[in-house]
Amino acid sequence: MSIEQATNQWYVDYYSKKGKERNSLQNPEVLFQTLAMEAAFVRATYSIRHDFRRAAVLDVGCGGGGGGIDILPDRIEKARSLYPHIRFIVGDAGKMDLPPESYDLIFESTMFVQITDNTLAKTIADEMLRVLKPGGYVLLIDWRMPKPGDKRYKALTRRRLESLFEIGRTCQIVATQKGALAPPIGRALSKYLPACYFAVASCLPFLVAQAAYLLKKA
Protein backbone atom coordinates (compact mmCIF):
# COMPACT_ATOMS: atom_id res chain seq x y z
CA MET A 1 0.00 0.00 0.00
CA SER A 2 1.36 3.43 -0.98
CA ILE A 3 1.63 6.33 1.46
CA GLU A 4 -1.30 8.02 -0.31
CA GLN A 5 -3.46 4.89 -0.01
CA ALA A 6 -2.51 4.40 3.64
CA THR A 7 -3.28 8.04 4.46
CA ASN A 8 -6.61 7.92 2.66
CA GLN A 9 -7.54 4.68 4.43
CA TRP A 10 -6.67 6.25 7.79
CA TYR A 11 -9.19 9.02 7.19
CA VAL A 12 -11.84 6.64 5.84
CA ASP A 13 -11.54 4.48 8.96
CA TYR A 14 -11.48 7.47 11.29
CA TYR A 15 -14.57 9.22 9.95
CA SER A 16 -16.55 6.02 9.41
CA LYS A 17 -16.08 5.32 13.11
CA LYS A 18 -16.35 8.84 14.50
CA GLY A 19 -18.80 10.42 12.04
CA LYS A 20 -18.22 13.04 9.34
CA GLU A 21 -18.92 15.95 11.73
CA ARG A 22 -16.33 14.74 14.24
CA ASN A 23 -13.96 17.69 13.70
CA SER A 24 -16.42 20.22 12.30
CA LEU A 25 -16.88 23.53 14.10
CA GLN A 26 -20.58 22.77 13.88
CA ASN A 27 -19.88 20.14 16.53
CA PRO A 28 -19.97 21.83 19.98
CA GLU A 29 -17.28 19.43 21.21
CA VAL A 30 -14.79 20.98 18.81
CA LEU A 31 -15.04 24.74 19.37
CA PHE A 32 -12.93 25.18 22.51
CA GLN A 33 -10.48 22.47 21.45
CA THR A 34 -9.89 24.52 18.29
CA LEU A 35 -9.67 27.80 20.21
CA ALA A 36 -7.03 26.31 22.51
CA MET A 37 -5.02 25.04 19.55
CA GLU A 38 -5.18 28.39 17.78
CA ALA A 39 -4.24 30.26 20.96
CA ALA A 40 -1.12 28.09 21.27
CA PHE A 41 -0.30 28.79 17.62
CA VAL A 42 -0.62 32.55 18.08
CA ARG A 43 1.46 32.61 21.28
CA ALA A 44 4.21 30.57 19.61
CA THR A 45 4.42 33.03 16.70
CA TYR A 46 5.35 35.85 19.10
CA SER A 47 8.93 34.53 19.06
CA ILE A 48 9.24 34.61 15.25
CA ARG A 49 11.52 37.36 14.00
CA HIS A 50 10.27 37.58 10.42
CA ASP A 51 8.05 40.00 8.55
CA PHE A 52 5.01 37.87 7.79
CA ARG A 53 4.07 40.14 4.91
CA ARG A 54 7.19 39.02 3.03
CA ALA A 55 7.83 35.56 4.47
CA ALA A 56 7.55 32.44 2.33
CA VAL A 57 5.35 30.02 4.27
CA LEU A 58 4.77 26.30 3.67
CA ASP A 59 2.06 24.20 5.34
CA VAL A 60 3.02 20.50 5.23
CA GLY A 61 -0.02 18.24 5.34
CA CYS A 62 -2.26 21.24 4.72
CA GLY A 63 -5.41 19.20 4.04
CA GLY A 64 -8.31 21.36 2.95
CA GLY A 65 -6.86 24.71 3.98
CA GLY A 66 -3.72 26.64 4.76
CA GLY A 67 -1.18 26.87 1.99
CA GLY A 68 1.12 24.06 1.05
CA ILE A 69 1.51 20.38 0.26
CA ASP A 70 -0.72 17.37 0.96
CA ILE A 71 -0.66 13.83 -0.41
CA LEU A 72 -4.46 13.50 -0.87
CA PRO A 73 -5.71 15.09 -4.13
CA ASP A 74 -9.29 15.61 -2.96
CA ARG A 75 -8.11 17.64 0.04
CA ILE A 76 -5.93 19.79 -2.21
CA GLU A 77 -8.84 20.38 -4.59
CA LYS A 78 -10.94 21.55 -1.66
CA ALA A 79 -8.15 23.88 -0.55
CA ARG A 80 -7.80 25.34 -4.05
CA SER A 81 -11.53 26.03 -4.22
CA LEU A 82 -11.43 27.84 -0.87
CA TYR A 83 -8.17 29.75 -1.43
CA PRO A 84 -7.57 30.20 -5.19
CA HIS A 85 -4.85 32.82 -4.57
CA ILE A 86 -2.60 30.33 -2.72
CA ARG A 87 -0.39 27.68 -4.34
CA PHE A 88 -1.24 24.10 -3.33
CA ILE A 89 0.70 20.97 -4.29
CA VAL A 90 -0.31 17.32 -4.39
CA GLY A 91 2.84 15.59 -3.25
CA ASP A 92 4.71 13.38 -0.83
CA ALA A 93 6.08 15.34 2.14
CA GLY A 94 8.93 12.82 2.32
CA LYS A 95 10.27 13.91 -1.09
CA MET A 96 9.01 17.39 -1.84
CA ASP A 97 9.67 18.78 -5.29
CA LEU A 98 10.73 22.12 -3.84
CA PRO A 99 14.08 23.93 -3.93
CA PRO A 100 16.33 23.79 -0.87
CA GLU A 101 16.36 26.65 1.65
CA SER A 102 13.35 28.37 0.07
CA TYR A 103 10.94 28.93 2.98
CA ASP A 104 11.05 31.20 6.03
CA LEU A 105 8.39 29.33 8.01
CA ILE A 106 7.13 25.75 7.76
CA PHE A 107 3.97 24.75 9.56
CA GLU A 108 2.59 21.33 10.57
CA SER A 109 -0.62 20.52 12.42
CA THR A 110 -1.49 17.09 13.89
CA MET A 111 0.34 15.19 11.16
CA PHE A 112 3.18 13.48 13.03
CA VAL A 113 0.77 11.91 15.53
CA GLN A 114 -0.69 9.93 12.62
CA ILE A 115 2.71 8.74 11.36
CA THR A 116 3.62 5.72 13.43
CA ASP A 117 6.55 4.74 11.19
CA ASN A 118 9.58 6.54 12.64
CA THR A 119 11.59 6.16 9.43
CA LEU A 120 8.89 7.93 7.43
CA ALA A 121 8.48 10.59 10.12
CA LYS A 122 12.24 11.27 10.09
CA THR A 123 12.24 11.48 6.28
CA ILE A 124 9.50 14.12 6.38
CA ALA A 125 11.25 16.07 9.15
CA ASP A 126 14.48 16.03 7.12
CA GLU A 127 12.63 17.32 4.05
CA MET A 128 11.06 20.12 6.06
CA LEU A 129 14.50 21.18 7.23
CA ARG A 130 15.95 20.84 3.73
CA VAL A 131 13.54 23.39 2.24
CA LEU A 132 13.80 25.71 5.26
CA LYS A 133 16.12 28.70 5.07
CA PRO A 134 18.93 29.03 7.64
CA GLY A 135 17.47 31.00 10.51
CA GLY A 136 13.97 29.95 9.46
CA TYR A 137 11.31 28.47 11.72
CA VAL A 138 9.31 25.27 11.99
CA LEU A 139 6.02 25.53 13.88
CA LEU A 140 4.57 22.20 14.96
CA ILE A 141 1.16 21.84 16.63
CA ASP A 142 0.66 18.22 17.58
CA TRP A 143 -0.38 15.82 20.31
CA ARG A 144 2.31 15.23 22.92
CA MET A 145 0.39 12.42 24.65
CA PRO A 146 -0.51 9.05 23.09
CA LYS A 147 -4.02 7.69 22.74
CA PRO A 148 -4.02 4.68 25.09
CA GLY A 149 -4.48 1.38 23.31
CA ASP A 150 -4.70 2.86 19.80
CA LYS A 151 -1.75 1.94 17.59
CA ARG A 152 -2.85 4.34 14.84
CA TYR A 153 -1.37 7.22 16.85
CA LYS A 154 2.18 7.99 17.99
CA ALA A 155 2.51 11.08 20.14
CA LEU A 156 4.98 13.82 19.26
CA THR A 157 6.64 13.72 22.66
CA ARG A 158 9.54 16.00 23.52
CA ARG A 159 11.95 13.07 23.09
CA ARG A 160 10.52 12.16 19.68
CA LEU A 161 10.63 15.81 18.60
CA GLU A 162 14.30 16.09 19.59
CA SER A 163 15.14 12.96 17.61
CA LEU A 164 13.21 13.87 14.45
CA PHE A 165 14.50 17.44 14.18
CA GLU A 166 17.99 16.90 15.67
CA ILE A 167 17.51 19.47 18.42
CA GLY A 168 20.83 20.88 19.55
CA ARG A 169 22.53 20.19 16.22
CA THR A 170 20.29 21.28 13.34
CA CYS A 171 17.61 23.18 15.29
CA GLN A 172 16.87 24.70 18.64
CA ILE A 173 13.53 24.97 20.44
CA VAL A 174 12.56 28.63 20.68
CA ALA A 175 9.14 28.32 22.31
CA THR A 176 6.70 25.73 23.65
CA GLN A 177 3.05 26.60 24.22
CA LYS A 178 0.23 24.46 25.63
CA GLY A 179 -2.67 23.66 23.33
CA ALA A 180 -5.84 21.61 23.67
CA LEU A 181 -6.86 19.34 26.53
CA ALA A 182 -6.89 15.56 26.18
CA PRO A 183 -9.80 14.93 23.78
CA PRO A 184 -12.23 13.06 26.08
CA ILE A 185 -11.97 15.83 28.68
CA GLY A 186 -11.59 18.77 26.31
CA ARG A 187 -14.49 17.73 24.11
CA ALA A 188 -16.78 17.21 27.11
CA LEU A 189 -15.89 20.62 28.58
CA SER A 190 -16.28 22.31 25.20
CA LYS A 191 -19.79 20.90 24.88
CA TYR A 192 -21.13 21.02 28.42
CA LEU A 193 -19.00 23.48 30.45
CA PRO A 194 -17.24 25.78 27.94
CA ALA A 195 -16.82 28.56 30.52
CA CYS A 196 -14.59 26.23 32.55
CA TYR A 197 -12.39 25.05 29.68
CA PHE A 198 -9.41 27.40 30.03
CA ALA A 199 -9.63 27.42 33.83
CA VAL A 200 -9.24 23.64 33.86
CA ALA A 201 -6.33 23.85 31.39
CA SER A 202 -4.62 26.43 33.61
CA CYS A 203 -5.20 24.71 36.96
CA LEU A 204 -4.59 21.14 35.74
CA PRO A 205 -1.81 21.44 33.13
CA PHE A 206 -1.18 17.67 33.13
CA LEU A 207 -4.51 17.33 31.28
CA VAL A 208 -3.20 19.38 28.34
CA ALA A 209 -2.34 16.81 25.67
CA GLN A 210 -1.35 19.12 22.82
CA ALA A 211 1.58 21.46 22.38
CA ALA A 212 2.89 24.00 19.91
CA TYR A 213 6.65 23.82 19.37
CA LEU A 214 8.54 26.57 17.59
CA LEU A 215 11.94 25.48 16.25
CA LYS A 216 14.63 27.62 14.66
CA LYS A 217 17.10 26.24 12.12
CA ALA A 218 20.74 26.98 12.78
XYZ file of C-alpha atoms in Angstrom:
218
model
C 0.000 0.000 0.000
C 1.364 3.434 -0.977
C 1.626 6.335 1.459
C -1.298 8.018 -0.310
C -3.455 4.890 -0.008
C -2.510 4.403 3.642
C -3.282 8.037 4.460
C -6.609 7.918 2.662
C -7.538 4.681 4.432
C -6.667 6.250 7.787
C -9.191 9.021 7.190
C -11.837 6.638 5.845
C -11.536 4.477 8.965
C -11.484 7.472 11.289
C -14.573 9.222 9.946
C -16.553 6.023 9.414
C -16.081 5.316 13.113
C -16.348 8.843 14.504
C -18.801 10.424 12.040
C -18.222 13.041 9.337
C -18.922 15.945 11.731
C -16.330 14.744 14.242
C -13.960 17.689 13.697
C -16.420 20.215 12.303
C -16.879 23.528 14.102
C -20.580 22.775 13.881
C -19.875 20.143 16.527
C -19.974 21.830 19.979
C -17.282 19.430 21.207
C -14.792 20.981 18.807
C -15.038 24.736 19.365
C -12.933 25.178 22.514
C -10.478 22.470 21.448
C -9.886 24.516 18.295
C -9.667 27.796 20.209
C -7.032 26.306 22.513
C -5.023 25.041 19.546
C -5.185 28.393 17.777
C -4.244 30.259 20.957
C -1.120 28.093 21.271
C -0.299 28.794 17.620
C -0.619 32.552 18.080
C 1.461 32.607 21.281
C 4.205 30.571 19.613
C 4.416 33.030 16.701
C 5.354 35.853 19.104
C 8.926 34.528 19.056
C 9.239 34.606 15.251
C 11.520 37.359 13.996
C 10.271 37.584 10.418
C 8.051 40.001 8.545
C 5.009 37.868 7.790
C 4.075 40.138 4.909
C 7.188 39.015 3.034
C 7.834 35.563 4.469
C 7.550 32.439 2.329
C 5.350 30.017 4.273
C 4.767 26.296 3.670
C 2.057 24.196 5.342
C 3.023 20.502 5.234
C -0.015 18.240 5.345
C -2.258 21.236 4.716
C -5.405 19.199 4.044
C -8.311 21.359 2.946
C -6.859 24.706 3.979
C -3.720 26.642 4.762
C -1.182 26.869 1.985
C 1.123 24.056 1.046
C 1.507 20.382 0.257
C -0.719 17.371 0.961
C -0.663 13.832 -0.414
C -4.461 13.503 -0.869
C -5.707 15.092 -4.133
C -9.289 15.607 -2.957
C -8.110 17.638 0.038
C -5.926 19.786 -2.211
C -8.837 20.381 -4.587
C -10.944 21.546 -1.661
C -8.150 23.879 -0.551
C -7.803 25.336 -4.049
C -11.527 26.034 -4.223
C -11.426 27.837 -0.871
C -8.173 29.754 -1.434
C -7.567 30.204 -5.192
C -4.848 32.819 -4.569
C -2.602 30.326 -2.716
C -0.393 27.678 -4.338
C -1.240 24.096 -3.325
C 0.703 20.971 -4.290
C -0.314 17.318 -4.391
C 2.844 15.586 -3.255
C 4.710 13.379 -0.828
C 6.084 15.336 2.136
C 8.925 12.820 2.316
C 10.265 13.906 -1.085
C 9.011 17.389 -1.844
C 9.675 18.781 -5.289
C 10.726 22.119 -3.839
C 14.077 23.933 -3.933
C 16.326 23.793 -0.867
C 16.355 26.646 1.651
C 13.351 28.373 0.065
C 10.941 28.929 2.983
C 11.054 31.198 6.028
C 8.393 29.332 8.009
C 7.125 25.749 7.756
C 3.969 24.749 9.562
C 2.593 21.332 10.574
C -0.620 20.525 12.421
C -1.493 17.090 13.888
C 0.338 15.188 11.155
C 3.181 13.479 13.028
C 0.768 11.910 15.527
C -0.694 9.928 12.619
C 2.708 8.744 11.358
C 3.617 5.716 13.427
C 6.553 4.743 11.187
C 9.583 6.539 12.639
C 11.591 6.158 9.434
C 8.885 7.928 7.432
C 8.483 10.594 10.117
C 12.242 11.266 10.086
C 12.241 11.483 6.280
C 9.498 14.116 6.383
C 11.250 16.066 9.145
C 14.483 16.030 7.123
C 12.634 17.320 4.049
C 11.060 20.119 6.056
C 14.503 21.176 7.232
C 15.951 20.841 3.728
C 13.542 23.392 2.245
C 13.798 25.711 5.263
C 16.124 28.698 5.065
C 18.926 29.027 7.639
C 17.466 31.000 10.514
C 13.966 29.955 9.456
C 11.309 28.471 11.725
C 9.308 25.268 11.989
C 6.018 25.531 13.878
C 4.566 22.199 14.964
C 1.164 21.836 16.630
C 0.660 18.224 17.577
C -0.380 15.821 20.311
C 2.306 15.229 22.924
C 0.389 12.424 24.649
C -0.508 9.046 23.085
C -4.016 7.691 22.743
C -4.020 4.676 25.091
C -4.477 1.375 23.310
C -4.704 2.856 19.800
C -1.747 1.940 17.586
C -2.854 4.343 14.844
C -1.365 7.215 16.846
C 2.176 7.992 17.988
C 2.514 11.076 20.140
C 4.980 13.817 19.257
C 6.637 13.720 22.657
C 9.542 16.002 23.523
C 11.947 13.067 23.089
C 10.517 12.160 19.675
C 10.631 15.812 18.598
C 14.296 16.094 19.595
C 15.142 12.964 17.613
C 13.209 13.873 14.449
C 14.504 17.436 14.183
C 17.985 16.903 15.672
C 17.507 19.468 18.421
C 20.828 20.878 19.550
C 22.526 20.191 16.220
C 20.286 21.280 13.340
C 17.611 23.178 15.294
C 16.870 24.697 18.642
C 13.528 24.968 20.441
C 12.560 28.630 20.679
C 9.141 28.318 22.306
C 6.698 25.732 23.655
C 3.045 26.597 24.217
C 0.230 24.463 25.630
C -2.675 23.659 23.328
C -5.839 21.611 23.671
C -6.857 19.344 26.527
C -6.887 15.560 26.183
C -9.800 14.928 23.784
C -12.226 13.063 26.076
C -11.970 15.828 28.682
C -11.594 18.768 26.314
C -14.493 17.730 24.106
C -16.780 17.214 27.114
C -15.894 20.620 28.576
C -16.280 22.314 25.201
C -19.790 20.903 24.877
C -21.133 21.020 28.425
C -18.996 23.482 30.446
C -17.243 25.776 27.941
C -16.818 28.562 30.518
C -14.589 26.226 32.555
C -12.387 25.048 29.677
C -9.414 27.396 30.031
C -9.629 27.419 33.832
C -9.239 23.644 33.855
C -6.332 23.852 31.395
C -4.616 26.434 33.610
C -5.202 24.709 36.958
C -4.588 21.138 35.742
C -1.810 21.437 33.130
C -1.176 17.673 33.130
C -4.509 17.326 31.278
C -3.195 19.382 28.337
C -2.342 16.811 25.674
C -1.353 19.117 22.820
C 1.584 21.457 22.377
C 2.887 24.005 19.907
C 6.650 23.816 19.373
C 8.544 26.568 17.588
C 11.937 25.476 16.245
C 14.634 27.621 14.661
C 17.097 26.240 12.119
C 20.742 26.976 12.780
